């Protein structure tokens, strides 16, 4: 698959090191970690969307069997500092609502924690939590940004003048004058353009729900302080934040992300209220305390993203070259009480990357986010970008249809062709060959044959369609952008240790959650030292022994962290080579020394060899007669930073058949082409792509967080919040286009985070292509049969296309 | 509190005698009382996610939908008991080879469901495998590699039987 002859281990479909234990049931997930006598917490969560808390009666709860303690917001508010704290506040011009881990005064969404019950046993804690009697006095429910922005709307956060939490223009500079000048300039382009399209889009509230819920467990000791086990993608950030909020020295806080985590996809990246309260309880009660989230709690609070509306105007030439783009984006922010992200950080990235991989010379993009009585938007894979990708890919097809051109040609015409390219929003598209990836995809699906079949079938009353979607997605984020976006650095870091028996260990401060670091990092270490991947061990996620890292997110692993591993390995390899040259009195440079098959030798004198283990032993255990200035030991911590962010490109093709009688549709084929640069493990890349596509399909077709008119969330079980099952989705075919990234030592690009992005565009474009005879365009998600059926029904009420349906019925 | 229940069952080939509160779920009994933490919980004990699937008398069942006391006199097999004689079950090997898991949280439940399934259908089509997986949610893989692994394991088992015959 990866025809890269430079490598022996990199690029090979190596079977994962993780899987022996995981297939045997020996994984160590959060829920599997036990501390004897740990107390169990259960949260009482608000059953109202917006209400004053009149009273909370906990007397019966305190008397219940096994109960050790009960806390409400009033109990903690003078003992625990509220957020925001600087460590979890981005450098963005937003508002940051004050909040404690438990609601104080008011509840602002259905599911907000109101009280916590601590008991000796989880069953008893749940029984006791049922006895907490909360009296609410309802306030008007604000259930959408449209309601939230209405003059006279109830103000959700005390002391605010309105419900706007964030508002910014992403084009035209930083002053009102320059922004207005840009607005006028784009308006002039629109006024003068031969082709102008105006469309409105809406993407529902959905996200990526990990199968393993969250959990926090903490112990307190006077000597060592707090030790916390948290389901988290970023243990080092949690540690800093916990120390700050609990007013402890950082030396008194150790955070451990469990070795095995049951998926994250962004949902385990925020600094959640529960991550503050459980450690505080352990410290306050001086007992080990444990909280394991239920699925109902998870669906009430976590993984709710997307939820953006776009008003789009595109100006184009008669040939279909886009000249300008105007976007007014509005996001339903939820309550915004979520450390690091505050709801709006996701739509911010969505707005910044709205032009995606297209060369759109002038843009006017503005975003406004409004607080509503829902949980805060929280990160989900395709972070903030899922709605924007849908929008831009739909616009490509609508433009193609308007001009009667091939949608592939429209994309080819508009894709960025030379690099680096700075988008109108300031995004730095570093490298790649986007047209090649699109062409690779197109050539693998035989479009002419499909078009012929489509025509034949239409004559028989059957409707098949093909849709394309593309996207540039982040491969980690350089500090240059990440410091501003999340007030955190972007560099990767890793420690590599070699022991005296020639075995290697990698220490990584990030926290993978199914993302295969143990295997891919081991491949890189094995490659560099010419040893077996069996002799490489990767340890992650413990702040006590790993170098600082911002966490496993945004596809950082395959670009930043793995590059730090490479840098650390190369340092050690060069040191070993120097000492080998010295010991053998060779007239050679370190680059002349090969590491292969467990031996070290000069490239031109292969028999003059020493085993890797023996050389390691000599440097660690027998550090005598070293070269002048050389030190003993084989351990290195190194870093990788990119000057500017890196992106990877993917193109997707979706084939459907739509059944007009019912509005149902079937995906008959789904093919992708991804450019991850140098692929470290093609099996793993394929798995990432397939999983990401299915998440995108599941979001686009099936999943939706639904609220009733009072703000009650109706989708708090997997019966109601429908995830894609195996029979719901097709096999996903994965193809590749390789253009090594010039900015990383291996040429790799992190891939995975953004995979769902191009999916809704490809899917809906396919359905609209199938229904082209009926002139149906769909700009809202989710895409469901009932919606298609209604649109067809409306069409048939007025149109002449009826004979076609008769034909379909006759089938 | 209601009187505890005492029962005997055979779990992964071992006779077990236990006394538990009558409301103890089978999944909690396996995990909390026996330390068999390979069986996972992904939904709110509603039988949707399938991560807790075990076999009761060779039939795949969701252990969150049963009370511990209901296994009295029966046999239970969990993922910890799937490998025989020190070598992995063909499904375990096939899942590793095909990269049919990422986070691995759903994997034990899928293995227990699929080992029952391919015992009843030794040459399943991909559509049959997908239909049989309807009770197991996987959030990472998109299912393609899982289908491939199940197909490969069924082939391997059939080939082994053929060789033995």
GROMACS .gro file of N, CA, C and O in nm, chain A residues 2-8 10 12 527:
model
   40
    2UNK      N    1   0.187   0.127   0.089
    2UNK     CA    2   0.277   0.241   0.096
    2UNK      C    3   0.410   0.199   0.035
    2UNK      O    4   0.486   0.124   0.095
    3UNK      N    5   0.434   0.247  -0.084
    3UNK     CA    6   0.551   0.198  -0.157
    3UNK      C    7   0.676   0.275  -0.116
    3UNK      O    8   0.752   0.320  -0.199
    4UNK      N    9   0.697   0.292   0.012
    4UNK     CA   10   0.809   0.371   0.058
    4UNK      C   11   0.926   0.280   0.093
    4UNK      O   12   0.927   0.213   0.196
    5UNK      N   13   1.027   0.280   0.005
    5UNK     CA   14   1.137   0.186   0.024
    5UNK      C   15   1.240   0.237   0.125
    5UNK      O   16   1.337   0.169   0.155
    6UNK      N   17   1.218   0.357   0.178
    6UNK     CA   18   1.314   0.409   0.276
    6UNK      C   19   1.309   0.333   0.408
    6UNK      O   20   1.400   0.340   0.488
    7UNK      N   21   1.196   0.265   0.431
    7UNK     CA   22   1.172   0.213   0.565
    7UNK      C   23   1.157   0.061   0.568
    7UNK      O   24   1.114  -0.001   0.471
    8UNK      N   25   1.193   0.003   0.685
    8UNK     CA   26   1.175  -0.140   0.705
    8UNK      C   27   1.045  -0.171   0.780
    8UNK      O   28   0.977  -0.268   0.751
   10UNK      N   29   0.826   0.111   0.918
   10UNK     CA   30   0.727   0.216   0.892
   10UNK      C   31   0.660   0.186   0.758
   10UNK      O   32   0.726   0.149   0.661
   12UNK      N   33   0.438  -0.050   0.719
   12UNK     CA   34   0.393  -0.190   0.716
   12UNK      C   35   0.265  -0.205   0.799
   12UNK      O   36   0.249  -0.140   0.902
  527UNK      N   37   1.214   0.125   1.388
  527UNK     CA   38   1.275   0.166   1.261
  527UNK      C   39   1.408   0.238   1.286
  527UNK      O   40   1.511   0.206   1.223
   0.00000   0.00000   0.00000
